[in-house]
mmCIF file of C-alpha atoms in Angstrom:
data_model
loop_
_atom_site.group_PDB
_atom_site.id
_atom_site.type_symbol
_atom_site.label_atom_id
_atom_site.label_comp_id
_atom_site.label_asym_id
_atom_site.label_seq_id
_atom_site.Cartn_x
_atom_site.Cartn_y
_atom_site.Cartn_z
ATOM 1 C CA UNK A 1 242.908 21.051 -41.043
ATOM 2 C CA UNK A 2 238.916 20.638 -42.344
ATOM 3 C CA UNK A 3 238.931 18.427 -45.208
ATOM 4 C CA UNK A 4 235.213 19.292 -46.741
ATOM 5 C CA UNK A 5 235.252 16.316 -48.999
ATOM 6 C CA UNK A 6 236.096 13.614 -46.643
ATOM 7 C CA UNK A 7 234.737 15.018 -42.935
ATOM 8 C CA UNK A 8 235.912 11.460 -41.593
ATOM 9 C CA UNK A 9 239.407 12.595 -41.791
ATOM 10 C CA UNK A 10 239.322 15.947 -40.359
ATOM 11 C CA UNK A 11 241.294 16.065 -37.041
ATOM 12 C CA UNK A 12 240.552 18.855 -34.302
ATOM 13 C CA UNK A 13 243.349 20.887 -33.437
ATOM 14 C CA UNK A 14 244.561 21.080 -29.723
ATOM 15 C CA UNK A 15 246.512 23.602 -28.419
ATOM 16 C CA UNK A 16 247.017 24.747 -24.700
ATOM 17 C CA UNK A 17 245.377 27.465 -22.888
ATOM 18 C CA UNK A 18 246.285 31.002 -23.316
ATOM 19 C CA UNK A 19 248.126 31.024 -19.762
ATOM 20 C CA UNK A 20 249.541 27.791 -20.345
ATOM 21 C CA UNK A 21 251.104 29.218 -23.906
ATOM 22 C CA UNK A 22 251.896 32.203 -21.939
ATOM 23 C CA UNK A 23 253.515 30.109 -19.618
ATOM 24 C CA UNK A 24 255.207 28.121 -21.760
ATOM 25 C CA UNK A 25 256.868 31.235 -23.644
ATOM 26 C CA UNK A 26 257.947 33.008 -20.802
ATOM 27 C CA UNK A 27 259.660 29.888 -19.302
ATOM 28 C CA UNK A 28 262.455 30.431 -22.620
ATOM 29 C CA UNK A 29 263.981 33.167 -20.533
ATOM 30 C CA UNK A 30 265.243 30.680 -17.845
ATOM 31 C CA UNK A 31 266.725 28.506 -20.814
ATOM 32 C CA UNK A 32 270.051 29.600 -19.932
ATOM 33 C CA UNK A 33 269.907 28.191 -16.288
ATOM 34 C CA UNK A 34 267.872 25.347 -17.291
ATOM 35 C CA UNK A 35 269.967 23.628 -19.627
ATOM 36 C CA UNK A 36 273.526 25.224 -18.072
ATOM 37 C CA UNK A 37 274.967 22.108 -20.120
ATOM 38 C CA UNK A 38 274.503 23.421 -23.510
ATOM 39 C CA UNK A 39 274.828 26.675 -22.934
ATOM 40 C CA UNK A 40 278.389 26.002 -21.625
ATOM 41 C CA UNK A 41 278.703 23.857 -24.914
ATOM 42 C CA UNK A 42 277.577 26.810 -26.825
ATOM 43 C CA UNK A 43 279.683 29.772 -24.888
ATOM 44 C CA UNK A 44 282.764 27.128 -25.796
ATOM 45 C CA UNK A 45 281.684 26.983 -29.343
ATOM 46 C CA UNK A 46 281.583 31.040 -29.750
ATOM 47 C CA UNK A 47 284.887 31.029 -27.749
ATOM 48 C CA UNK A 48 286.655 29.030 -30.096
ATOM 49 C CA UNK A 49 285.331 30.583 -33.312
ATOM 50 C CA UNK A 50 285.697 34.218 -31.700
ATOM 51 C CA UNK A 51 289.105 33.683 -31.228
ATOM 52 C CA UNK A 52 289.628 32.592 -34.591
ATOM 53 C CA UNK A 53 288.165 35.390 -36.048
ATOM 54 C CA UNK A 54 290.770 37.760 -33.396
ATOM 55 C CA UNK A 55 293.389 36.230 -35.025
ATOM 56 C CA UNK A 56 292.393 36.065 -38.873
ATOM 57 C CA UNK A 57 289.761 38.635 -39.282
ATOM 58 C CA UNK A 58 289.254 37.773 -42.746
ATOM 59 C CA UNK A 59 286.223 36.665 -45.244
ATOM 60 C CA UNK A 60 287.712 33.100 -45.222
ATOM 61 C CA UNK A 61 286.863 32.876 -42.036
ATOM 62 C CA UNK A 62 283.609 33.753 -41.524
ATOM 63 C CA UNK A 63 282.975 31.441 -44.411
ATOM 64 C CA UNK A 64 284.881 28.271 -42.737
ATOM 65 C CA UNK A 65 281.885 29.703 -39.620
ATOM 66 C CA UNK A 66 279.022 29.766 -41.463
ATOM 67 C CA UNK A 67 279.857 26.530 -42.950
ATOM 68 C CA UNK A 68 280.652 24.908 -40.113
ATOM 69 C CA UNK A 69 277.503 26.083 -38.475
ATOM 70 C CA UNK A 70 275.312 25.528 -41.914
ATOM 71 C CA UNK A 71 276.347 21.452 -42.077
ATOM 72 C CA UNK A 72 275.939 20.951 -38.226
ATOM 73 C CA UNK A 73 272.897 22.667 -37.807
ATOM 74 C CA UNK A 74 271.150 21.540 -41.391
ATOM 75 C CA UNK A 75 272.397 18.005 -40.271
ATOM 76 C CA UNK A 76 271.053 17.737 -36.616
ATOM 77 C CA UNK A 77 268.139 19.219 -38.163
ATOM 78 C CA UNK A 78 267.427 16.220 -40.959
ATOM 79 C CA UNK A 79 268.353 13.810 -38.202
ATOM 80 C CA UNK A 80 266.304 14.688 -35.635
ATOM 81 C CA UNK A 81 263.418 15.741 -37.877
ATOM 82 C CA UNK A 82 263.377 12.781 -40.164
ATOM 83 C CA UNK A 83 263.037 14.938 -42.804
ATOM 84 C CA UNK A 84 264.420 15.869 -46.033
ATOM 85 C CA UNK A 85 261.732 18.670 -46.999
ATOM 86 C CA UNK A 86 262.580 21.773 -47.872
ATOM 87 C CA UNK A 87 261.350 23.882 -45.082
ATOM 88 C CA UNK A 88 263.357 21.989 -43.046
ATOM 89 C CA UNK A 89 266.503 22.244 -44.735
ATOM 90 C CA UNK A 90 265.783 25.632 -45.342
ATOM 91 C CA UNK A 91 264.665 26.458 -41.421
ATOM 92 C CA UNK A 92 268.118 24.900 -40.539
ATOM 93 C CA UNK A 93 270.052 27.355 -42.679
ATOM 94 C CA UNK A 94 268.443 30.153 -41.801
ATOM 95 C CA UNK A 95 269.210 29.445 -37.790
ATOM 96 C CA UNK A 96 272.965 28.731 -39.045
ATOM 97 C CA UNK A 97 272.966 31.649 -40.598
ATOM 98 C CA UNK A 98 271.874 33.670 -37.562
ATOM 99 C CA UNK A 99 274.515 31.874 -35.198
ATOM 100 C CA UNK A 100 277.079 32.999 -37.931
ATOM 101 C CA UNK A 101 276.049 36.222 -38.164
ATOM 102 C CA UNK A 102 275.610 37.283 -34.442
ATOM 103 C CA UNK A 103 279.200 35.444 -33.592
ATOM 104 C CA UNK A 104 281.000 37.753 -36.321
ATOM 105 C CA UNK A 105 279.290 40.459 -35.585
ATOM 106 C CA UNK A 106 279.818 40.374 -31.812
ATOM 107 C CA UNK A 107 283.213 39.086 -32.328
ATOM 108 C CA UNK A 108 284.257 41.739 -34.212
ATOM 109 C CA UNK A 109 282.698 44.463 -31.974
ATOM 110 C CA UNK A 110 284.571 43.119 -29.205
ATOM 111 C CA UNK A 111 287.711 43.366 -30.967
ATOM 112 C CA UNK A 112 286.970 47.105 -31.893
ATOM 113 C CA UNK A 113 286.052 47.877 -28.605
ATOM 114 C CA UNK A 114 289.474 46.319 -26.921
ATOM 115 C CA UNK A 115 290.998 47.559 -29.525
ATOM 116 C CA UNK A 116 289.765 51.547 -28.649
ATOM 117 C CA UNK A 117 289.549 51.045 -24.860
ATOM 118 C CA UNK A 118 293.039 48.776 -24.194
ATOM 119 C CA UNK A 119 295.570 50.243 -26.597
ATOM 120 C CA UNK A 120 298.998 49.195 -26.217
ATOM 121 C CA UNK A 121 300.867 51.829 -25.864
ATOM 122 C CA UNK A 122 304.161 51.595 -24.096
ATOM 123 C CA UNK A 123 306.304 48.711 -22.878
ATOM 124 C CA UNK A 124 305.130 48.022 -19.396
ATOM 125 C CA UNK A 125 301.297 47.307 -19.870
ATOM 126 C CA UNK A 126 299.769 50.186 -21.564
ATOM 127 C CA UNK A 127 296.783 51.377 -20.102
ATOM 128 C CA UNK A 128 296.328 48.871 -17.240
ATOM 129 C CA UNK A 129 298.635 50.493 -14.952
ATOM 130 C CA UNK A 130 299.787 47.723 -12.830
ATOM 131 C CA UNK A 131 303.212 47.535 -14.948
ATOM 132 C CA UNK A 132 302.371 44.007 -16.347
ATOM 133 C CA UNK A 133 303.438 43.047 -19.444
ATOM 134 C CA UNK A 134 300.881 41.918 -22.307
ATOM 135 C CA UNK A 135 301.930 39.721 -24.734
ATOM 136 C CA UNK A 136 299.797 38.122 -27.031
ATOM 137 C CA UNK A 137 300.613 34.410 -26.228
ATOM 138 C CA UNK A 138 301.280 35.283 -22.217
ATOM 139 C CA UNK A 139 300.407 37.335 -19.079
ATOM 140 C CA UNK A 140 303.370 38.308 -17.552
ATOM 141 C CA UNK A 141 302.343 39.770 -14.083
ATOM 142 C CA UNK A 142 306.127 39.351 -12.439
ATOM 143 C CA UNK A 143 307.385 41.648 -14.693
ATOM 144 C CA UNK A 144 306.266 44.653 -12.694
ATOM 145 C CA UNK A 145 307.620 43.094 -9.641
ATOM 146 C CA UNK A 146 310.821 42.196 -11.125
ATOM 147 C CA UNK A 147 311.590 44.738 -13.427
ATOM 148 C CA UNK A 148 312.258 42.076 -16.140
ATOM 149 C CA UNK A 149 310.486 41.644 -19.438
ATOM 150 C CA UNK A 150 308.736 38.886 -20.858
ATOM 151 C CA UNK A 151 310.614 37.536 -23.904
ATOM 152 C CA UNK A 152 309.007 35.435 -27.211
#
């Protein structure tokens, strides 16, 4: 940035070419396949806390998420910034806050969608017609073959 009372310590910006910042954007659509590491780390993450939210769909949890992602994030953040500013703490949150919000909200649209396109109804499987029994905790497929039910 121009400083007009000391010229002497006025730096030039740099930054790339158009086609090389056009480059450079459109390459964050291959992130995915690019780093398949984290994004396995991540899908496992969002696993783990969408489950939790299947099976306690309540306030408390979505606050033990957004906490969880708020001190991980804002603390990767200050380390690998250096940083204790406020724009960076504040940068931090607001990406935790993101990750919380999109894994509740897709979380729970999952579960509403299951929940209106693979009722249970009956004892043999509901609507997935190959007479297997759904349970929870277990997948019983010999059940149809059998004739026997899966017991708790």
């Amino acid at each position: 940035m121009p400083d007009p009372e000391h010229p002497e310590k006025t730096t030039a910006a740099a930054y790339p070419s158009f086609s090389t910042s056009r480059w450079l954007t459109l390459r964050n659509a291959f992130f995915a396949f690019t780093n398949w590491d984290f994004s396995l780390l991540m899908g496992g993450i969002y696993f783990l806390f969408a489950l939790l939210i299947s099976l306690r769909d309540q306030p408390d949890i979505y606050a033990l998420i957004a906490a969880i992602f708020g001190a991980s994030l804002i603390g990767y953040t200050f380390k690998q910034e250096v940083s204790r500013k406020f724009k960076i703490w504040a940068s931090a949150a607001v990406h935790a806050a993101a990750h919380a919000f999109v894994l509740i909200y897709a979380a729970r649209y999952a579960i509403a969608f299951n929940n209106a396109h693979f009722a249970w109804s009956g004892e043999n499987g509901g609507r997935f017609g190959n007479g297997s029994v759904f349970w929870p905790w277990r997948w019983c497929p010999s059940a149809s073959l059998s004739g026997a039910h899966c017991s708790g």
